[in-house]
CSV table of C-alpha atoms in Angstrom, one decimal:
chain,number,residue,atom,x,y,z
A,1,UNK,CA,22.3,2.3,16.2
A,2,UNK,CA,25.1,0.5,18.2
A,3,UNK,CA,27.2,2.8,20.4
A,4,UNK,CA,30.8,2.2,21.3
A,5,UNK,CA,31.7,2.8,24.9
A,6,UNK,CA,30.9,0.6,28.0
A,7,UNK,CA,28.9,-2.4,27.0
A,8,UNK,CA,28.7,-1.3,23.4
A,9,UNK,CA,32.5,-1.9,22.9
A,10,UNK,CA,32.2,-5.4,24.3
A,11,UNK,CA,29.2,-6.2,22.1
A,12,UNK,CA,30.9,-4.9,19.0
A,13,UNK,CA,34.3,-6.5,19.6
A,14,UNK,CA,32.6,-9.8,20.3
A,15,UNK,CA,31.0,-9.6,16.9
A,16,UNK,CA,33.8,-8.6,14.3
A,17,UNK,CA,31.4,-8.6,11.4
A,18,UNK,CA,29.1,-6.2,13.1
A,19,UNK,CA,32.0,-3.9,13.9
A,20,UNK,CA,33.3,-4.1,10.3
A,21,UNK,CA,29.8,-3.1,8.9
A,22,UNK,CA,29.6,-0.3,11.5
A,23,UNK,CA,33.0,1.1,10.4
A,24,UNK,CA,32.1,0.8,6.8
A,25,UNK,CA,28.9,2.8,7.5
A,26,UNK,CA,30.9,5.6,9.2
A,27,UNK,CA,33.4,5.7,6.3
A,28,UNK,CA,30.6,5.9,3.7
A,29,UNK,CA,28.8,8.6,5.5
A,30,UNK,CA,32.0,10.6,5.8
A,31,UNK,CA,32.7,10.3,2.1
A,32,UNK,CA,29.2,11.2,1.2
A,33,UNK,CA,29.4,14.3,3.4
A,34,UNK,CA,32.9,15.4,2.3
A,35,UNK,CA,32.8,14.2,-1.3
A,36,UNK,CA,36.5,13.1,-1.2
A,37,UNK,CA,38.9,12.2,1.6
A,38,UNK,CA,42.4,10.7,2.0
A,39,UNK,CA,43.1,7.7,4.2
A,40,UNK,CA,44.6,9.9,6.9
A,41,UNK,CA,41.6,12.2,6.9
A,42,UNK,CA,39.2,9.3,7.3
A,43,UNK,CA,41.2,7.9,10.2
A,44,UNK,CA,41.5,11.2,11.9
A,45,UNK,CA,37.8,12.2,11.6
A,46,UNK,CA,36.3,8.8,12.4
A,47,UNK,CA,38.7,7.6,15.1
A,48,UNK,CA,39.1,4.3,13.2
A,49,UNK,CA,42.7,3.0,13.1
A,50,UNK,CA,44.8,3.6,10.0
A,51,UNK,CA,45.3,-0.1,9.5
A,52,UNK,CA,41.5,-0.8,9.5
A,53,UNK,CA,40.8,2.2,7.2
A,54,UNK,CA,43.5,0.9,4.7
A,55,UNK,CA,41.9,-2.6,4.7
A,56,UNK,CA,38.3,-1.3,4.3
A,57,UNK,CA,39.3,1.1,1.6
A,58,UNK,CA,41.0,-1.7,-0.3
A,59,UNK,CA,37.8,-3.8,0.0
A,60,UNK,CA,35.6,-1.0,-1.2
A,61,UNK,CA,37.9,-0.3,-4.2
A,62,UNK,CA,37.9,-4.0,-5.1
A,63,UNK,CA,34.1,-4.1,-5.1
A,64,UNK,CA,34.1,-1.0,-7.3
A,65,UNK,CA,32.4,1.1,-4.7
A,66,UNK,CA,35.1,3.7,-4.6
A,67,UNK,CA,37.5,5.2,-7.1
A,68,UNK,CA,40.6,7.4,-6.9
A,69,UNK,CA,40.1,11.1,-7.1
A,70,UNK,CA,43.8,11.8,-7.7
A,71,UNK,CA,46.6,12.7,-5.4
A,72,UNK,CA,47.2,15.7,-3.1
A,73,UNK,CA,50.2,17.9,-3.7
A,74,UNK,CA,53.4,16.5,-2.1
A,75,UNK,CA,54.6,18.2,1.1
A,76,UNK,CA,57.9,16.5,0.8
A,77,UNK,CA,56.8,12.9,1.4
A,78,UNK,CA,54.6,10.4,-0.4
A,79,UNK,CA,51.6,12.0,-2.1
A,80,UNK,CA,48.3,11.1,-0.4
A,81,UNK,CA,45.7,9.5,-2.6
A,82,UNK,CA,42.1,10.9,-2.3
A,83,UNK,CA,39.0,8.6,-2.6
A,84,UNK,CA,35.4,9.2,-3.6
A,85,UNK,CA,32.3,7.2,-4.4
A,86,UNK,CA,31.8,5.8,-7.9
A,87,UNK,CA,28.4,7.3,-8.5
A,88,UNK,CA,27.3,4.5,-10.8
A,89,UNK,CA,28.0,1.6,-8.4
A,90,UNK,CA,25.0,1.8,-6.2
A,91,UNK,CA,21.6,3.4,-6.8
A,92,UNK,CA,18.4,4.3,-5.1
A,93,UNK,CA,14.9,4.3,-6.6
A,94,UNK,CA,12.3,6.9,-5.7
A,95,UNK,CA,8.6,7.3,-6.5
A,96,UNK,CA,6.8,10.7,-6.4
A,97,UNK,CA,3.0,10.3,-6.2
A,98,UNK,CA,0.2,12.8,-6.3
A,99,UNK,CA,-3.5,12.1,-6.5
A,100,UNK,CA,-3.4,12.1,-10.3
A,101,UNK,CA,0.2,11.3,-11.4
A,102,UNK,CA,3.2,9.2,-10.5
A,103,UNK,CA,6.9,9.7,-11.4
A,104,UNK,CA,9.7,7.2,-10.9
A,105,UNK,CA,13.3,8.2,-10.3
A,106,UNK,CA,16.7,6.5,-10.2
A,107,UNK,CA,19.2,8.2,-8.0
A,108,UNK,CA,23.0,7.6,-7.9
A,109,UNK,CA,25.1,7.4,-4.8
A,110,UNK,CA,25.9,11.1,-5.0
A,111,UNK,CA,22.2,12.0,-4.9
A,112,UNK,CA,22.0,12.9,-8.6
A,113,UNK,CA,18.9,11.9,-10.6
A,114,UNK,CA,19.9,9.7,-13.5
A,115,UNK,CA,16.5,8.6,-14.7
A,116,UNK,CA,13.0,10.0,-14.6
A,117,UNK,CA,9.9,8.1,-15.9
A,118,UNK,CA,6.2,8.9,-15.8
A,119,UNK,CA,4.4,5.8,-14.6
A,120,UNK,CA,1.1,4.8,-16.1
A,121,UNK,CA,-1.8,3.6,-14.0
A,122,UNK,CA,-4.6,3.7,-16.4
A,123,UNK,CA,-6.8,1.5,-14.2
A,124,UNK,CA,-6.1,3.7,-11.2
A,125,UNK,CA,-4.0,1.0,-9.6
A,126,UNK,CA,-1.1,3.1,-8.4
A,127,UNK,CA,0.3,0.3,-6.3
A,128,UNK,CA,0.7,-2.0,-9.3
A,129,UNK,CA,2.4,0.8,-11.3
A,130,UNK,CA,4.9,1.5,-8.4
A,131,UNK,CA,5.7,-2.2,-8.1
A,132,UNK,CA,6.2,-2.6,-11.9
A,133,UNK,CA,8.7,0.3,-11.9
A,134,UNK,CA,10.6,-1.0,-8.9
A,135,UNK,CA,10.7,-4.5,-10.3
A,136,UNK,CA,12.3,-3.1,-13.5
A,137,UNK,CA,14.9,-0.9,-11.9
A,138,UNK,CA,15.9,-3.5,-9.2
A,139,UNK,CA,16.5,-6.0,-12.1
A,140,UNK,CA,18.7,-3.5,-13.9
A,141,UNK,CA,20.7,-2.0,-11.1
A,142,UNK,CA,21.9,-2.6,-7.5
A,143,UNK,CA,19.3,-0.7,-5.6
A,144,UNK,CA,20.2,-0.1,-2.0
A,145,UNK,CA,17.3,2.2,-0.9
A,146,UNK,CA,13.8,3.1,-2.0
A,147,UNK,CA,12.0,6.4,-1.4
A,148,UNK,CA,8.2,6.8,-1.6
A,149,UNK,CA,6.5,10.2,-1.7
A,150,UNK,CA,2.8,9.8,-1.1
A,151,UNK,CA,-0.3,12.1,-1.0
A,152,UNK,CA,-1.3,11.4,2.5
A,153,UNK,CA,-0.5,11.4,6.2
A,154,UNK,CA,2.5,9.2,6.9
A,155,UNK,CA,2.6,6.9,9.9
A,156,UNK,CA,5.7,4.7,9.9
A,157,UNK,CA,5.5,2.5,6.7
A,158,UNK,CA,1.8,3.2,6.0
A,159,UNK,CA,0.0,6.3,5.1
A,160,UNK,CA,-3.6,7.6,5.5
A,161,UNK,CA,-5.6,9.0,2.7
A,162,UNK,CA,-9.1,10.6,2.5
A,163,UNK,CA,-11.7,8.8,0.5
A,164,UNK,CA,-13.1,10.7,-2.5
A,165,UNK,CA,-16.7,10.3,-1.5
A,166,UNK,CA,-16.4,11.4,2.2
A,167,UNK,CA,-13.9,12.8,4.8
A,168,UNK,CA,-13.1,9.3,6.2
A,169,UNK,CA,-9.4,8.3,6.2
A,170,UNK,CA,-8.2,4.9,5.1
A,171,UNK,CA,-4.8,3.2,5.5
A,172,UNK,CA,-2.5,2.2,2.7
A,173,UNK,CA,0.5,0.0,3.7
A,174,UNK,CA,2.7,0.8,0.7
A,175,UNK,CA,5.9,1.2,2.7
A,176,UNK,CA,5.4,-2.2,4.3
A,177,UNK,CA,4.8,-3.9,1.0
A,178,UNK,CA,7.9,-2.4,-0.6
A,179,UNK,CA,10.1,-3.2,2.4
A,180,UNK,CA,9.0,-6.8,2.3
A,181,UNK,CA,9.3,-7.2,-1.4
A,182,UNK,CA,12.7,-5.7,-2.0
A,183,UNK,CA,14.5,-6.0,1.4
A,184,UNK,CA,16.2,-2.6,1.3
A,185,UNK,CA,15.9,0.6,3.4
A,186,UNK,CA,12.7,2.4,2.7
A,187,UNK,CA,11.8,6.0,3.4
A,188,UNK,CA,8.1,7.0,3.2
A,189,UNK,CA,7.3,10.8,3.1
A,190,UNK,CA,4.3,13.0,2.6
A,191,UNK,CA,4.4,14.6,-0.9
A,192,UNK,CA,4.3,18.2,0.3
A,193,UNK,CA,7.0,17.7,2.9
A,194,UNK,CA,9.2,16.2,0.2
A,195,UNK,CA,8.4,19.2,-2.1
A,196,UNK,CA,9.3,21.6,0.7
A,197,UNK,CA,12.6,19.8,1.2
A,198,UNK,CA,13.3,20.0,-2.5
A,199,UNK,CA,12.4,23.7,-2.8
A,200,UNK,CA,14.6,24.5,0.3
A,201,UNK,CA,17.6,22.6,-1.3
A,202,UNK,CA,17.2,24.3,-4.6
A,203,UNK,CA,17.1,27.7,-2.8
A,204,UNK,CA,20.3,26.8,-0.9
A,205,UNK,CA,22.0,25.9,-4.2
A,206,UNK,CA,21.0,29.2,-5.7
A,207,UNK,CA,22.1,31.1,-2.6
A,208,UNK,CA,25.1,29.1,-1.2
A,209,UNK,CA,25.9,31.7,1.4
A,210,UNK,CA,22.7,30.6,3.3
A,211,UNK,CA,23.3,28.1,6.1
A,212,UNK,CA,21.1,25.0,5.5
A,213,UNK,CA,20.8,24.3,9.2
A,214,UNK,CA,19.3,27.7,9.8
A,215,UNK,CA,16.6,27.4,7.1
A,216,UNK,CA,13.2,28.4,8.3
A,217,UNK,CA,10.6,28.2,5.5
A,218,UNK,CA,7.0,27.4,4.8
A,219,UNK,CA,5.9,26.0,1.4
A,220,UNK,CA,2.2,26.4,0.7
A,221,UNK,CA,0.6,24.4,-2.2
A,222,UNK,CA,-2.7,25.2,-3.8
A,223,UNK,CA,-4.0,22.4,-6.0
A,224,UNK,CA,-7.5,21.0,-6.9
A,225,UNK,CA,-9.3,22.9,-4.2
A,226,UNK,CA,-6.8,21.7,-1.7
A,227,UNK,CA,-4.5,23.8,0.5
A,228,UNK,CA,-1.5,22.0,2.1
A,229,UNK,CA,1.9,22.9,3.3
A,230,UNK,CA,5.4,21.7,4.3
A,231,UNK,CA,7.3,23.5,7.1
A,232,UNK,CA,11.1,23.6,7.6
A,233,UNK,CA,12.4,24.8,10.9
A,234,UNK,CA,16.1,25.0,11.8
A,235,UNK,CA,16.9,23.0,8.6
A,236,UNK,CA,14.6,20.1,9.5
A,237,UNK,CA,11.2,19.2,8.2
A,238,UNK,CA,8.4,19.7,10.8
A,239,UNK,CA,6.4,16.5,11.1
A,240,UNK,CA,4.2,17.1,14.2
A,241,UNK,CA,3.4,14.6,16.9
A,242,UNK,CA,1.2,12.5,14.6
A,243,UNK,CA,2.7,13.6,11.3
A,244,UNK,CA,-0.3,16.0,10.5
A,245,UNK,CA,1.8,19.2,10.4
A,246,UNK,CA,0.9,21.1,7.2
A,247,UNK,CA,-2.6,19.8,6.7
A,248,UNK,CA,-4.0,23.4,6.4
A,249,UNK,CA,-7.0,22.4,4.3
A,250,UNK,CA,-8.5,20.5,7.3
A,251,UNK,CA,-8.6,23.7,9.5
A,252,UNK,CA,-12.2,24.8,10.1
A,253,UNK,CA,-13.0,28.4,9.4
A,254,UNK,CA,-16.4,30.2,9.1
A,255,UNK,CA,-18.5,27.0,9.2
A,256,UNK,CA,-16.4,25.3,6.4
A,257,UNK,CA,-12.9,23.9,5.9
A,258,UNK,CA,-10.1,26.1,4.7
A,259,UNK,CA,-9.9,24.2,1.5
A,260,UNK,CA,-13.4,25.3,0.5
A,261,UNK,CA,-12.9,28.7,2.0
A,262,UNK,CA,-10.1,29.5,-0.4
A,263,UNK,CA,-11.6,28.0,-3.5
A,264,UNK,CA,-14.9,29.8,-3.0
A,265,UNK,CA,-13.3,33.2,-3.3
A,266,UNK,CA,-15.5,35.3,-5.6
A,267,UNK,CA,-12.7,37.2,-7.4
A,268,UNK,CA,-9.0,38.0,-7.3
A,269,UNK,CA,-9.4,40.6,-4.6
A,270,UNK,CA,-11.1,38.2,-2.2
A,271,UNK,CA,-8.6,35.4,-3.2
A,272,UNK,CA,-5.7,37.7,-2.3
A,273,UNK,CA,-7.2,38.7,1.0
A,274,UNK,CA,-7.8,35.1,2.0
A,275,UNK,CA,-4.2,34.0,1.0
A,276,UNK,CA,-2.9,37.0,3.0
A,277,UNK,CA,-4.8,35.8,6.1
A,278,UNK,CA,-3.4,32.2,5.7
A,279,UNK,CA,0.2,33.4,5.3
A,280,UNK,CA,-0.2,35.8,8.2
A,281,UNK,CA,-1.2,32.9,10.5
A,282,UNK,CA,1.8,30.9,9.3
A,283,UNK,CA,4.1,33.9,9.9
A,284,UNK,CA,2.6,34.5,13.4
A,285,UNK,CA,3.0,30.8,14.4
A,286,UNK,CA,6.3,29.8,12.8
A,287,UNK,CA,8.0,33.1,12.0
A,288,UNK,CA,9.6,31.7,8.8
A,289,UNK,CA,12.2,33.7,6.8
A,290,UNK,CA,10.6,32.6,3.5
A,291,UNK,CA,7.1,31.6,2.5
A,292,UNK,CA,7.0,29.8,-0.9
A,293,UNK,CA,3.6,29.8,-2.8
A,294,UNK,CA,3.1,27.2,-5.5
A,295,UNK,CA,0.8,24.6,-7.1
A,296,UNK,CA,-1.3,24.5,-10.3
A,297,UNK,CA,-4.1,26.5,-8.6
A,298,UNK,CA,-1.9,29.3,-7.3
A,299,UNK,CA,-2.7,32.5,-9.2
A,300,UNK,CA,0.7,33.7,-10.1
A,301,UNK,CA,-0.5,37.3,-10.9
A,302,UNK,CA,-1.6,37.6,-7.2
A,303,UNK,CA,1.9,37.0,-5.7
A,304,UNK,CA,2.9,40.6,-5.8
A,305,UNK,CA,-0.3,41.9,-4.2
A,306,UNK,CA,-0.1,39.2,-1.5
A,307,UNK,CA,3.4,40.3,-0.6
A,308,UNK,CA,2.4,43.9,-0.5
A,309,UNK,CA,-0.6,43.1,1.7
A,310,UNK,CA,1.5,41.2,4.2
A,311,UNK,CA,4.0,44.0,4.4
A,312,UNK,CA,1.2,46.4,5.3
A,313,UNK,CA,-0.5,43.9,7.8
A,314,UNK,CA,2.4,42.4,9.8
A,315,UNK,CA,5.0,44.0,12.1
A,316,UNK,CA,8.4,44.0,10.4
A,317,UNK,CA,9.8,41.2,12.7
A,318,UNK,CA,7.0,38.9,11.7
A,319,UNK,CA,7.2,39.4,8.0
A,320,UNK,CA,8.6,36.8,5.6
A,321,UNK,CA,9.9,37.0,2.1
A,322,UNK,CA,7.3,35.8,-0.4
A,323,UNK,CA,8.7,33.4,-3.0
A,324,UNK,CA,7.0,31.8,-6.0
A,325,UNK,CA,7.5,28.1,-6.6
A,326,UNK,CA,6.9,27.6,-10.3
A,327,UNK,CA,7.7,23.9,-10.7
A,328,UNK,CA,6.3,21.6,-8.1
A,329,UNK,CA,7.6,18.4,-9.8
A,330,UNK,CA,11.1,19.7,-9.9
A,331,UNK,CA,11.1,20.4,-6.2
A,332,UNK,CA,9.3,17.0,-5.5
A,333,UNK,CA,12.0,15.1,-7.5
A,334,UNK,CA,14.8,16.9,-5.7
A,335,UNK,CA,13.3,16.3,-2.3
A,336,UNK,CA,12.7,12.6,-2.8
A,337,UNK,CA,16.2,12.2,-4.5
A,338,UNK,CA,17.8,13.7,-1.4
A,339,UNK,CA,15.8,11.6,1.1
A,340,UNK,CA,16.5,8.4,-0.9
A,341,UNK,CA,20.2,9.1,-1.3
A,342,UNK,CA,20.4,9.6,2.5
A,343,UNK,CA,19.1,6.0,3.0
A,344,UNK,CA,21.7,4.4,0.6
A,345,UNK,CA,24.1,3.6,3.4
A,346,UNK,CA,21.6,3.5,6.3
A,347,UNK,CA,23.3,0.7,8.1
A,348,UNK,CA,24.5,0.0,11.6
A,349,UNK,CA,26.5,3.0,12.9
A,350,UNK,CA,29.5,3.0,15.1
A,351,UNK,CA,29.5,6.0,17.4
A,352,UNK,CA,32.7,6.8,19.3
A,353,UNK,CA,32.0,8.4,22.7
């Protein structure tokens, strides 16, 4: 990020092209946030001169990046024209991976999913399947950002995954490969954290009176003998100092790991009791407003008893509303679409101080 003010102004004014790109980035982010804006609104909110805004908007219109959204009602003078992104001009590509399945997405500049494809990796070579999908979509559209959701612990542009035959972790540099090959902005995110983001966004759409920046939620996933989670605090995903936040299955308990402890439950009664214990720990540590339970191994018929058990166990101020997350893939798609769309205009920013 390049900041204006002090040395930053001198650096920017000495490089007109950098200043232009910075101003374009600010205008794009404003339009993405607002949806539409007039030239006067853009100038007022960004601090960029009206003359510069007029020139940049003309350039963006000529490239087909923007379109007119109509005119405001006249207040006695000339009607102000309102502008918005053309959603089909730029796109992002996203990949949603689990240990057994891969989906590819194409996302427009408004964050809407315009294509979903299930990717085939019959030989188990997920990397080849991902590259084949990205090669196809980058040949067909102008892709400005790529999002990668992966089943592992993310560390920059690589992620760590546990070997099937032991607990050893090994590194997969998928983000580095994609960044080098396509030369666009890349976001790499853990699958469950992306799912949590998607579930939170869907919940906010269903209940628009909720304030997204105040969202405090835990998403717990039960799949293939694995317990994992994504946490949102104050509207932001919780990563942890080494990106290991949410790896519940690795927690030791009673001489085993929590993964095995849950899956070894003898019957529904014991299963319910163990899930209640896990959720109570999460409530005591994070105090979320909501706890969403999902995944193919989540016993849906146990949701009600789990909620009842927590109500009886926890003090009122520690309790969370228990929600059921019925469609992990829907949430995963929405989360990765959101993360990818946010990278579409991830350029140099001009910050006025």
